[in-house]
Coordinates of C-alpha atoms in Angstrom, one line a residue:
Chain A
X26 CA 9.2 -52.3 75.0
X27 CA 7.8 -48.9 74.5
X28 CA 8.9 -46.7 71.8
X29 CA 11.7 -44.0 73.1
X30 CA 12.0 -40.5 72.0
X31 CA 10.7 -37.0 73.1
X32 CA 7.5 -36.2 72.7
X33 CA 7.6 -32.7 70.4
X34 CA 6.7 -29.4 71.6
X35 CA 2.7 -29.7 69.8
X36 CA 2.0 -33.1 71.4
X37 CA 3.4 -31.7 74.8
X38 CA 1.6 -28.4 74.2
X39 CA -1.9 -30.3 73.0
X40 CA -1.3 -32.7 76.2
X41 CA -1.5 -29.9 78.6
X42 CA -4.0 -28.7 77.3
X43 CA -5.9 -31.3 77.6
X44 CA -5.1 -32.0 81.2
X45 CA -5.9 -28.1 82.0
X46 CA -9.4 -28.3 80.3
X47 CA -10.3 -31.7 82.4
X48 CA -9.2 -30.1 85.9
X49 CA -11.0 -27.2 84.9
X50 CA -14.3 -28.9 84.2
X51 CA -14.0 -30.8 87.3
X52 CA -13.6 -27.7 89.8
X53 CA -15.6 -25.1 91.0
X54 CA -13.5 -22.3 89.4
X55 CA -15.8 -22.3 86.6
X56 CA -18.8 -22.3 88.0
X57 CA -17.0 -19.0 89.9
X58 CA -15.9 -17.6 86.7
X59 CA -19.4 -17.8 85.1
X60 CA -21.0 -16.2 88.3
X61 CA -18.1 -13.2 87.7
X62 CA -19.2 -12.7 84.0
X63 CA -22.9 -12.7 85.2
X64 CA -21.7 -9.4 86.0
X65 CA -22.3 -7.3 83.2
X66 CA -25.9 -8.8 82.4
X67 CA -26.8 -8.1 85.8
X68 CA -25.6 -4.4 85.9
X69 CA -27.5 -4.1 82.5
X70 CA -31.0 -5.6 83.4
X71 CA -30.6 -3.5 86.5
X72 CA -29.9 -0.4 84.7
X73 CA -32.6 -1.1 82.4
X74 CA -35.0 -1.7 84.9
X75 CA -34.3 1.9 86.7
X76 CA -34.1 3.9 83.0
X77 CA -36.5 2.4 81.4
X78 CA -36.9 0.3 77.9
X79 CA -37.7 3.4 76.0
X80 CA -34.5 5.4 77.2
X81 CA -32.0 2.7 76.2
X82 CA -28.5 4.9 76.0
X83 CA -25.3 5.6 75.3
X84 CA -24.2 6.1 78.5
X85 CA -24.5 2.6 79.5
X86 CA -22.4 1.6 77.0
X87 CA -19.4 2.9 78.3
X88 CA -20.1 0.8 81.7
X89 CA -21.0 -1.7 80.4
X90 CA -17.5 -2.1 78.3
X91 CA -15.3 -1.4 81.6
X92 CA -17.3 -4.0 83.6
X93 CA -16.4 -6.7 80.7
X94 CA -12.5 -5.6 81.2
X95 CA -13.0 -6.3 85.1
X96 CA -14.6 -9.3 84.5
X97 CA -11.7 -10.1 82.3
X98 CA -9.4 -8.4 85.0
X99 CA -10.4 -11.1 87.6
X100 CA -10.7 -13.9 84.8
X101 CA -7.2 -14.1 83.9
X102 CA -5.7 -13.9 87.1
X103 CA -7.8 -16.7 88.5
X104 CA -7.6 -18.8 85.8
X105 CA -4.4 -17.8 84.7
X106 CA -1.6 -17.1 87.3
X107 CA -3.6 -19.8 89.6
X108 CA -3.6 -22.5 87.2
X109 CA 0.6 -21.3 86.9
X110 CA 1.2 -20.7 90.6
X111 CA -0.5 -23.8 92.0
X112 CA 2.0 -25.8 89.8
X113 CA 4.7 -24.6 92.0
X114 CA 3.4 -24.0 95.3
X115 CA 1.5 -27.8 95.1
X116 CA 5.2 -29.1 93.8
X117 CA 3.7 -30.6 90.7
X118 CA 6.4 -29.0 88.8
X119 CA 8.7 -32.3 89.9
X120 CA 6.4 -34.2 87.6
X121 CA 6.6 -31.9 84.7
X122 CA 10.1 -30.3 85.4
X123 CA 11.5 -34.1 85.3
X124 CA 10.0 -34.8 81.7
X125 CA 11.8 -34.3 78.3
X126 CA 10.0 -31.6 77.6
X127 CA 9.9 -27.5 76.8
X128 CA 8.7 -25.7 80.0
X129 CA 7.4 -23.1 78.1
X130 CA 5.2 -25.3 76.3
X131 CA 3.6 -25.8 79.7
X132 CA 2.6 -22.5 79.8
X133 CA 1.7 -22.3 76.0
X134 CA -0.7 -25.8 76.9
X135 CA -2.3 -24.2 80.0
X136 CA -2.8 -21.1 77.8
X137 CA -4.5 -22.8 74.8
X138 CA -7.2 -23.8 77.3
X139 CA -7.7 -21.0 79.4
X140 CA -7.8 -18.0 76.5
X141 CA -10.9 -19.6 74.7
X142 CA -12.5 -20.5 77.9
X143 CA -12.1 -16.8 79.2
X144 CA -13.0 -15.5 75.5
X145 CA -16.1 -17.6 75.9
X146 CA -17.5 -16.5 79.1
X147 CA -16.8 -12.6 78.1
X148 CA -18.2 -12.8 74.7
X149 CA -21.6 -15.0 76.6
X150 CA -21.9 -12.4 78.9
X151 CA -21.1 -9.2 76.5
X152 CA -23.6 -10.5 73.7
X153 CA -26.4 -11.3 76.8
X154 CA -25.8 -7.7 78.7
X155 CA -25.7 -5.8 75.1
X156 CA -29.1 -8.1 74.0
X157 CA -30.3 -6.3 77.3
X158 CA -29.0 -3.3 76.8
X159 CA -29.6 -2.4 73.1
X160 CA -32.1 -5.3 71.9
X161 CA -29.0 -5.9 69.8
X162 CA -25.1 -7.6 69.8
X163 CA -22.6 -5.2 70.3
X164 CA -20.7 -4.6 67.2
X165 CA -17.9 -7.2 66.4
X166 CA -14.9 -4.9 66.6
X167 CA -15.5 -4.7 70.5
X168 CA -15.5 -8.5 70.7
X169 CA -12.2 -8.3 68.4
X170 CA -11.1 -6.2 71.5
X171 CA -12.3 -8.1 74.2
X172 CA -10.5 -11.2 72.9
X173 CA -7.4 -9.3 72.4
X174 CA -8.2 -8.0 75.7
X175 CA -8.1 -11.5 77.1
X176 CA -5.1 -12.8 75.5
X177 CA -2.8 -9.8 76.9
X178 CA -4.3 -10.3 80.4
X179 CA -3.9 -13.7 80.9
X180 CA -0.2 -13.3 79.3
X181 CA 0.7 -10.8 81.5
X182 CA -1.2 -13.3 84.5
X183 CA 1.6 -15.5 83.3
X184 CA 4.7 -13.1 83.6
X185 CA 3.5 -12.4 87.3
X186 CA 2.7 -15.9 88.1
X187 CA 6.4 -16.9 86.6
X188 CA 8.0 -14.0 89.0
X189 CA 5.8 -15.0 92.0
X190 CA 4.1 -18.1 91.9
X191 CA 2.5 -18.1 95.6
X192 CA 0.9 -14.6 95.3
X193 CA 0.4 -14.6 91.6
X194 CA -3.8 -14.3 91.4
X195 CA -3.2 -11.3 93.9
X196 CA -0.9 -9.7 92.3
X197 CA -2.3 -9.7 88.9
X198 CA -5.3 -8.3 89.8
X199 CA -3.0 -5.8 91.8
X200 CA -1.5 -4.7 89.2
X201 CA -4.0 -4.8 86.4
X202 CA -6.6 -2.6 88.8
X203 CA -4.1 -0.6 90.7
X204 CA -1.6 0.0 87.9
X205 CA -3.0 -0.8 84.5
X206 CA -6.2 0.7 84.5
X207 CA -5.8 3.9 86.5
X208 CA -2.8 4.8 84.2
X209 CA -5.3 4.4 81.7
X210 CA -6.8 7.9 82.8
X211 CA -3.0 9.6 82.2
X212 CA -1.7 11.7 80.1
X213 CA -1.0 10.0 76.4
X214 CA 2.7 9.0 76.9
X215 CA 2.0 7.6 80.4
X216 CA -1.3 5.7 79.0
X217 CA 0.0 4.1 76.2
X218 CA 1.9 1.5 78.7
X219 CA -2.3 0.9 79.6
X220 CA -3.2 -2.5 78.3
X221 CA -7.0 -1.3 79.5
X222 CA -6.3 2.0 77.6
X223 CA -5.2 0.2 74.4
X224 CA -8.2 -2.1 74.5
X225 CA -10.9 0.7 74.7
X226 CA -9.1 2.0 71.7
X227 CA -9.4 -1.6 70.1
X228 CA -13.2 -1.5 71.2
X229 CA -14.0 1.7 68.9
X230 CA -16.1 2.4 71.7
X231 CA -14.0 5.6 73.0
X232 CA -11.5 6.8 70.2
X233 CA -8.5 8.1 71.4
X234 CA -6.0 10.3 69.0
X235 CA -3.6 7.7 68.9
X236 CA -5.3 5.3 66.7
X237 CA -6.0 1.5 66.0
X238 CA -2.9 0.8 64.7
X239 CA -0.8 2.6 67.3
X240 CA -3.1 0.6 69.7
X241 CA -2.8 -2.9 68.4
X242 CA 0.8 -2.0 68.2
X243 CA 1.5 -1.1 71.9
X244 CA -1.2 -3.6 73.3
X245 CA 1.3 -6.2 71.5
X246 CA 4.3 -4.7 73.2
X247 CA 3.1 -4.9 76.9
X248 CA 1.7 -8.7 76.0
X249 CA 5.4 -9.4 74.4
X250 CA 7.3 -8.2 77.5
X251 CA 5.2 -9.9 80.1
X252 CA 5.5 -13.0 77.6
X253 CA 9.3 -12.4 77.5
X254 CA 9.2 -12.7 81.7
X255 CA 7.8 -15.9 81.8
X256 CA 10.0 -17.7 79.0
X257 CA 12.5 -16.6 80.8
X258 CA 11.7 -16.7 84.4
X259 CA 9.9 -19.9 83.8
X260 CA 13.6 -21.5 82.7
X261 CA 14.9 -21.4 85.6
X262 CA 12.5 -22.1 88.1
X263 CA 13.5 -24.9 90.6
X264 CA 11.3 -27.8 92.0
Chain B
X3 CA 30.1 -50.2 82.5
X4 CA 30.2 -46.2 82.1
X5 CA 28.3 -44.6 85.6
X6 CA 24.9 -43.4 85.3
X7 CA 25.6 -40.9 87.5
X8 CA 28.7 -38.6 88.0
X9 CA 28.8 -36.1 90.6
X10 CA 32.1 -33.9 91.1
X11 CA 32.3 -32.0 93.7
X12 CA 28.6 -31.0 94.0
X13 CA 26.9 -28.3 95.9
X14 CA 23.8 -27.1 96.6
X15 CA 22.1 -24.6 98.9
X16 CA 19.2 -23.3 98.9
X17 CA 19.8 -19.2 100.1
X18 CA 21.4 -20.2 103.4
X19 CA 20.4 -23.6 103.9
X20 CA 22.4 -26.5 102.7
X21 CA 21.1 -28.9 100.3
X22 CA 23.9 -31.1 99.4
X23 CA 27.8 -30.5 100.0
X24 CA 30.5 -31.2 98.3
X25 CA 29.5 -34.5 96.9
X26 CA 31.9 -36.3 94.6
X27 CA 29.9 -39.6 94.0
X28 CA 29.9 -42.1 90.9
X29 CA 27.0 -44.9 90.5
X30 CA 27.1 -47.5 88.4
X31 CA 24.0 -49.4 88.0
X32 CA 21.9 -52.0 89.9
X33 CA 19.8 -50.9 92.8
X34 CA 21.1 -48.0 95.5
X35 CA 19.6 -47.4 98.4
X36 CA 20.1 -43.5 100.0
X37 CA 19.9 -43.9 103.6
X38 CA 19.8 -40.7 105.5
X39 CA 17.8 -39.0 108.2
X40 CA 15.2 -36.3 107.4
X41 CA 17.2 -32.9 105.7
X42 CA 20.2 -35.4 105.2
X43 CA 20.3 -34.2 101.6
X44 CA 18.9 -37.0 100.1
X45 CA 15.8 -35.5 98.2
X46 CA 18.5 -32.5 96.9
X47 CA 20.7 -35.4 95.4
X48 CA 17.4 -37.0 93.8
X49 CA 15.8 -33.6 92.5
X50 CA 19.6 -33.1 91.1
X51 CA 19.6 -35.7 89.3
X52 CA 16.3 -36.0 88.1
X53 CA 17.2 -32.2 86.4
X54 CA 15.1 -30.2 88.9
X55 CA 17.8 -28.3 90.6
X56 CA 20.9 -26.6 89.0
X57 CA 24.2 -27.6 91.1
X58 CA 25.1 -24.0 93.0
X59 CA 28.6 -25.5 92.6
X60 CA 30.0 -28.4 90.9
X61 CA 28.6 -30.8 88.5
X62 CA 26.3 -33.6 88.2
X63 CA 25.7 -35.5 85.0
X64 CA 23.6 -38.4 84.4
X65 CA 24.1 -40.5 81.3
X66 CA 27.2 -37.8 80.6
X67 CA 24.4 -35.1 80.3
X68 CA 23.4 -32.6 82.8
X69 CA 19.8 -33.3 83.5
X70 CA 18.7 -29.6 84.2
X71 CA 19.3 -28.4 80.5
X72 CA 19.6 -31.7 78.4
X73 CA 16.0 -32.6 77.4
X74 CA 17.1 -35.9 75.9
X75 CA 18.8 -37.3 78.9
X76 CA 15.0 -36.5 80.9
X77 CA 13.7 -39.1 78.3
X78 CA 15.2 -42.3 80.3
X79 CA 14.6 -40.9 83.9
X80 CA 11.9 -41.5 85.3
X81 CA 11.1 -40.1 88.8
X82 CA 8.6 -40.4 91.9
X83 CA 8.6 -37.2 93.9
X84 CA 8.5 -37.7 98.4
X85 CA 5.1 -35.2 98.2
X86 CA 2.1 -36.7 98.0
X87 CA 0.8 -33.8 95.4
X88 CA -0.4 -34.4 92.0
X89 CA -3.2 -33.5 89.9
X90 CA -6.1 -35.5 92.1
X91 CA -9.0 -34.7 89.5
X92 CA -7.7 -37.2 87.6
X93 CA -8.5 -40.8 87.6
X94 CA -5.2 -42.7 88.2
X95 CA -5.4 -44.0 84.4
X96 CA -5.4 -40.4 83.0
X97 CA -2.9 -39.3 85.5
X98 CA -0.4 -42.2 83.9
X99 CA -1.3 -41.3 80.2
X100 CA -0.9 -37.9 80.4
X101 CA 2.6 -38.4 82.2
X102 CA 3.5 -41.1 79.9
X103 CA 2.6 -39.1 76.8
X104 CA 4.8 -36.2 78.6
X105 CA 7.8 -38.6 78.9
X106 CA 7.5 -39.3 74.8
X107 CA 5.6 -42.3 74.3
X108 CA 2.7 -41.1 71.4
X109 CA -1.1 -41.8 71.1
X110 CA -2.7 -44.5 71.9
X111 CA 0.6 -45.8 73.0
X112 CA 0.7 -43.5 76.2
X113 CA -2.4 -45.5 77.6
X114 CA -1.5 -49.1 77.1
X115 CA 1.8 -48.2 78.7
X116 CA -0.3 -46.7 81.7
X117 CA -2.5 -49.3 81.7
X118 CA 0.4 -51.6 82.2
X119 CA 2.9 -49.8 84.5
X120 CA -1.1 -50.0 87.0
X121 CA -1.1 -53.4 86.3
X122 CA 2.9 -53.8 87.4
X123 CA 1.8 -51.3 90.4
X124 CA -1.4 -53.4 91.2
X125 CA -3.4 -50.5 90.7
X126 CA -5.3 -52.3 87.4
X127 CA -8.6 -52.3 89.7
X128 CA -8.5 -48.5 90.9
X129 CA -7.4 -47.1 87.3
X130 CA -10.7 -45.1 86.8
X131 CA -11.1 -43.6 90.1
X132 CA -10.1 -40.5 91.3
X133 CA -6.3 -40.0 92.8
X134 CA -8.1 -37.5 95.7
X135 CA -10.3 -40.5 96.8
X136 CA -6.6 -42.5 97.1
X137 CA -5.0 -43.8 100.4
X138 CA -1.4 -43.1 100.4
X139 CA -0.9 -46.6 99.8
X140 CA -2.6 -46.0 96.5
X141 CA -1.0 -43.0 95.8
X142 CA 2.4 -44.2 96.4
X143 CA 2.0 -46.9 93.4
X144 CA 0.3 -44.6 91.2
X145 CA 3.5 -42.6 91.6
X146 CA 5.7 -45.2 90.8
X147 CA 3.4 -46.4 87.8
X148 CA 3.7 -42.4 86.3
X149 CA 7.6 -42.7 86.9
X150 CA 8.0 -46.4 85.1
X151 CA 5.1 -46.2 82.5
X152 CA 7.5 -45.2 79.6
X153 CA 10.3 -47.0 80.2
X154 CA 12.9 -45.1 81.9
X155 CA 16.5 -47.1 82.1
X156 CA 16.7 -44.9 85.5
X157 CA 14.3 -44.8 88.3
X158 CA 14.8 -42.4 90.8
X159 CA 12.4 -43.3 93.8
X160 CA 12.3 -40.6 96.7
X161 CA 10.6 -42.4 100.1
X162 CA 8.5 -44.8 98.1
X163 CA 7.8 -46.6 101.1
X164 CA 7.1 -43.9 103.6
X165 CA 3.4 -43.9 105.2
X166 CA 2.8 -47.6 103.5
X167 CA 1.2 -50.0 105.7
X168 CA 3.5 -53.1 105.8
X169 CA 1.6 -55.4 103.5
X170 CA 1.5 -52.5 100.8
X171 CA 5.3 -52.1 101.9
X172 CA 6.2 -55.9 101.1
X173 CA 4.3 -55.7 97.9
X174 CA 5.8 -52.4 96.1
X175 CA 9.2 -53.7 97.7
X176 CA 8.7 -57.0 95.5
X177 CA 7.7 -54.7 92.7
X178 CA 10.6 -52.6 92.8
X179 CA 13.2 -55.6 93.2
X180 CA 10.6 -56.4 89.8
X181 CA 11.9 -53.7 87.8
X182 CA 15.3 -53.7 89.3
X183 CA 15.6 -57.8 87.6
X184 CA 14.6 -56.3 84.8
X185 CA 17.9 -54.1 84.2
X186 CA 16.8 -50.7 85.7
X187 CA 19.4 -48.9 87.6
X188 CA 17.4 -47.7 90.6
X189 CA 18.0 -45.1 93.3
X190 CA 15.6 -45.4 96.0
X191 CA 15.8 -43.1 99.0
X192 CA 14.7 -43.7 102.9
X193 CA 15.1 -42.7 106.5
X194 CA 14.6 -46.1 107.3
X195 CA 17.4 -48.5 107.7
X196 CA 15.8 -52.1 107.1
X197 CA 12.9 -50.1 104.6
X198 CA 16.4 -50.3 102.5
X199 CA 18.0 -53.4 103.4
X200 CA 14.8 -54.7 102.0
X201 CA 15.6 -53.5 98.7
X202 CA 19.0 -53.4 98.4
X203 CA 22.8 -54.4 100.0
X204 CA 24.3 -51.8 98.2
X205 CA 23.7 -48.1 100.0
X206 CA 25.0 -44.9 100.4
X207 CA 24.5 -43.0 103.5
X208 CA 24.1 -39.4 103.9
X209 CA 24.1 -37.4 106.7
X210 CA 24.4 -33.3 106.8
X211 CA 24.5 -32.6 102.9
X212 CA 27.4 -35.3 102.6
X213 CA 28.3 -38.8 101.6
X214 CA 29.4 -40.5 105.1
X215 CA 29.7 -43.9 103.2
X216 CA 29.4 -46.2 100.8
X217 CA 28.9 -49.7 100.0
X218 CA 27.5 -52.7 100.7
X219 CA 25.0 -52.8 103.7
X220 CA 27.3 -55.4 105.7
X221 CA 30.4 -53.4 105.6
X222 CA 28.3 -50.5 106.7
X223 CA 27.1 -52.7 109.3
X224 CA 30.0 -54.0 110.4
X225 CA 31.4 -50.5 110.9
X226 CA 28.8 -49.9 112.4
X227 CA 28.8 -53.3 114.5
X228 CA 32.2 -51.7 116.3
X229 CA 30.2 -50.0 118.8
X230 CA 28.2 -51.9 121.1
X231 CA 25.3 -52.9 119.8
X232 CA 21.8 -52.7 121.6
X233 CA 19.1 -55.2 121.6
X234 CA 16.6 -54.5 123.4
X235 CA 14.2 -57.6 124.9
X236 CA 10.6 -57.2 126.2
X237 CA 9.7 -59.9 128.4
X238 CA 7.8 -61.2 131.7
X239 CA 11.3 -62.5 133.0
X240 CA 14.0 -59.9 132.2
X241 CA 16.1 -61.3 135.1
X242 CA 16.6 -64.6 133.7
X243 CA 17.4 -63.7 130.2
X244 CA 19.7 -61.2 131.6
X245 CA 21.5 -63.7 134.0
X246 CA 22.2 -65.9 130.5
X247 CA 23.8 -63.4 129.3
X248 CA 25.6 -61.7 131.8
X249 CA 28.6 -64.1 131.9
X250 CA 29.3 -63.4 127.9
X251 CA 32.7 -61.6 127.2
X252 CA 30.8 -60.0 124.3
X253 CA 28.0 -58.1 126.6
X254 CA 28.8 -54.7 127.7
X255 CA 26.5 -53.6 130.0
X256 CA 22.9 -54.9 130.7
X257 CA 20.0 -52.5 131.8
X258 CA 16.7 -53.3 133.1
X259 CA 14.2 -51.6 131.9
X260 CA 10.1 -50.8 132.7
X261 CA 9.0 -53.7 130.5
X262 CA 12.2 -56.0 129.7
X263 CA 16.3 -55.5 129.3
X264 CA 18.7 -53.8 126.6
X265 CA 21.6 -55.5 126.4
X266 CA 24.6 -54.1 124.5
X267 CA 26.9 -56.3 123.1
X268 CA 30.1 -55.9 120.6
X269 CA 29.1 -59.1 118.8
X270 CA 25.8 -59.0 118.0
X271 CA 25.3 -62.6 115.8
X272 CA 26.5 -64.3 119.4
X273 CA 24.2 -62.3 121.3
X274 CA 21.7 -63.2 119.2
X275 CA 22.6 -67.1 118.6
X276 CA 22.6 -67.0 122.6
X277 CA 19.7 -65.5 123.7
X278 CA 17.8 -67.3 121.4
X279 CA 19.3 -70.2 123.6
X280 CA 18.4 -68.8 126.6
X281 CA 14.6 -67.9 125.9
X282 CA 14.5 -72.0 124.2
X283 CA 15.7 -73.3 127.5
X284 CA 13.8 -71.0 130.3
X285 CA 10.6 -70.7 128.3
X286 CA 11.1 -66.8 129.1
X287 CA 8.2 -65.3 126.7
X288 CA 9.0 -62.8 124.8
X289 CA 7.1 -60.0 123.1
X290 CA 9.2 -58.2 121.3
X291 CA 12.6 -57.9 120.3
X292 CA 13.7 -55.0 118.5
X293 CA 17.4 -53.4 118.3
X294 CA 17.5 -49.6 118.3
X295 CA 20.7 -49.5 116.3
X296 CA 18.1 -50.0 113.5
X297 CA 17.5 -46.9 114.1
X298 CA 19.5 -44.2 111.5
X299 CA 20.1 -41.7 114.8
X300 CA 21.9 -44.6 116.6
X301 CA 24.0 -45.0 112.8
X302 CA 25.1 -41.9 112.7
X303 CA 26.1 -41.4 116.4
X304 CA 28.4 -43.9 115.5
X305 CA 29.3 -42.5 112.1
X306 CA 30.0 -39.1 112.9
X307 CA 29.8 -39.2 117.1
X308 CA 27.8 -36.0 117.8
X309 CA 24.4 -38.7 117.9
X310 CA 22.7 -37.0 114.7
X311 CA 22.8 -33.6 116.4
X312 CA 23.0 -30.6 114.5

């Protein structure tokens, strides 16, 4: 007879997990993702190649920086809200759903994989591209912000694939290219609601009046709502 | 004994479309079969009370808990979804671990009990392959072996039996009559009539979001035996066959047909006693004999009178 009771909110969480990192090694999406964070090295050996090894600037920094937040704007949505919406749309919920377990620990399970996976790629692919760039690693408080970066991403990947699990992917990266980071250009009041904006703060790569503090603080904020969505949302979905 | 399931009054829809309606039903224990044809409701009743839908009106408890926000109560249900979706990268013995470890059962525990709910599902040989390399055969036990491997007292079984081929079909009905020996209550749904006289005598039939009836298969059948019943003989002499029977009080009308007779008669056990007669003595040969009352359409045109037309 086997042992009765419910399994606790860790095991459940470390179980997910577990199962997320196995389908993920056994699909193409991270043989994808790696080709996505080949981004930045490329764009750097190209631009290195056209400038020259003796005129290695500052310029390319900056680019350099906002092609490792797209990278990371395509990387949460499609490992993110994909990992969440499929779930749903391929009914797999009934499986989960029907267990004596915490939905949101689901999420918290699929997220324990899918952060340090994401953080991984970026931080390969920023460390190669700034090797190219600057015979050097970027400095560590840009990978600080790049981790942050990918954290708040793939939580906010998770609010929109709660609220719309078929189109999630798509509408993440709606919203974080469409919405996020062009608001990131605004006036200060407006661009403080910029999870991109807050992260170039982070980065100390472009400093901005409002601080690191004021940054951490409001890059925490938009994470926490979107987080606050999906608890919620992610309660009462039906399978 | 206290029900396993209590439903008052329970309704759901899904925007406009109607799920269930209005169902006031109790079950006690044993094995249930929920006979209904396709959008009857059935799956809604299941995914109720497996705690995957909230009632839009009325209540549904199993175990006196609501299944939908009581945690515990999930812990002895166990439950085999109609789809055929799960996660396919995973060999069939991972797939039952991780489920089992979901359900509550820790460690190393999780994969003996998988390895043994495969070996109840006779899936022990296929445990390390893949579930997308499965035949729906194969993916049919290895849904069954996730929804017993940690020992639910309540299995709730939606079409286990649907795309089987009929010696996979005997075999996971002799498993499921298994588990139902050993003191499960089971609820196992169809749209097939005899797929659930071969589990079970005891059945509910829904039709249109509702419970139409209830009991045991032969009172069902008898009311449904009030109407003539058709059996329907293919044959290389339909004349003959046709001529034994025409003098029967019991036969209401006889039609020829391309390749053999229907005969529709209000007492079907004489019929059959009879024509069994008949074929012994004329050495009529027969190819098949089939009775499309069997068939749930020909139920419920009885049961409600609008022939299963919505």
């Amino acid at each position: 007879m086997t042992e009765k009771r419910i399994p606790s909110t860790r095991s459940t969480t470390l179980t997910i997990a577990f199962v997320t990192w196995l389908r993920i090694l056994r699909r193409r999406a991270l043989w994808v993702s790696m080709v996505i964070a080949a981004m930045p090295v490329l764009y750097a050996g190209a631009m290195m190649s056209l400038i020259g090894s003796g005129e290695r600037s500052s310029p390319v920094s900056g680019d350099l920086f906002a092609i490792e937040l797209l990278v990371l704007a395509l990387l949460a949505p499609m490992f993110v809200a994909t990992a969440i919406g499929e779930e749903v749309e391929d009914r797999t919920t009934t499986y989960l759903w029907s267990r004596p377990i915490a939905r949101w620990s689901v999420l918290a399970g699929k997220l324990l994989t899918l952060v340090p996976l994401m953080i991984v790629l970026v931080s390969a692919s920023w460390s190669l591209a700034g090797w190219i760039a600057w015979d050097r690693l970027p400095p560590m408080q840009t990978y600080s912000a790049l981790a942050a970066c990918a954290l708040a991403m793939s939580l906010v990947a998770t609010g929109i694939a709660s609220l719309s699990p078929k189109h999630g992917m798509a509408l993440t990266i709606v919203y974080l290219l469409f919405f996020d980071f062009p608001l990131g250009v605004l006036p200060q009041t407006l661009r403080e609601m910029s999870l991109g904006h807050q992260v170039r703060t982070l980065s100390g790569m472009f400093p901005d009046e409002s601080g690191l503090l004021s940054a951490a603080i409001s890059l925490v904020a938009i994470a926490l709502v979107w987080t606050v969505v999906a608890a919620l949302r992610v309660r009462r979905i039906e399978a | 004994m206290s029900a396993v399931v209590v439903a008052d009054n329970c309704s759901k829809w899904y925007g406009h479309v109607l799920g269930i309606s209005d169902v006031s039903w109790k079950l006690g224990g044993g094995i249930v079969g929920l006979l209904g044809p396709n959008g009857a409701g059935k799956s809604t009743l299941i995914k109720l009370m497996a705690g995957l839908l909230v009632p839009s009106r009325g209540s549904l408890s199993v175990f006196g808990a609501n299944p939908f926000t009581d945690i515990a109560v999930r812990r002895r249900i166990g439950y085999a979804p109609e789809h055929e979706k799960t996660w396919d990268e995973l060999t069939a013995l991972e797939l039952v671990t991780v489920m089992a470890r979901l359900a509550g059962v820790p460690g190393e525990r999780a994969k003996l009990a998988a390895e043994a709910a495969l070996e109840a599902m006779g899936m022990a040989d296929a445990r390390n392959r893949r579930v997308q390399g499965f035949s729906k055969g194969m993916r049919q036990r290895t849904k069954l072996a996730t929804a017993i491997a940690h020992d639910p007292d309540f299995l709730l079984l939606d079409e286990p039996l649907t795309g089987v081929n009929p010696i996979a079909r005997a075999d996971i009905v002799a498993r499921i009559g298994a588990l139902a020996a050993a003191g499960k209550t089971i609820v196992v749904s169809s749209h097939v009539l005899y797929e659930i006289e071969a589990l079970t005598s005891e059945i509910v039939v829904i039709y249109r979001g509702q419970v139409l009836a209830e009991g045991n298969v032969y009172e069902i059948r008898k009311l449904i035996d009030r109407h003539p019943h058709r059996i329907r003989i293919e044959c290389d002499q339909p004349r003959v066959i046709a001529a034994a029977l025409a003098t029967a009080d019991h036969v209401a009308r006889i039609v020829f047909e391309r390749q053999g007779v229907l005969i529709e008669t209000r007492d079907p056990d004489r019929c059959y006693d009879q024509l069994a007669a008949a074929v012994l003595e004329s050495g009529v040969e027969v190819s098949a004999l089939s009775s499309p009352d069997n068939n749930l359409g020909a139920v419920f045109e009885y049961l409600t009178g609008d022939g299963g037309r919505r």
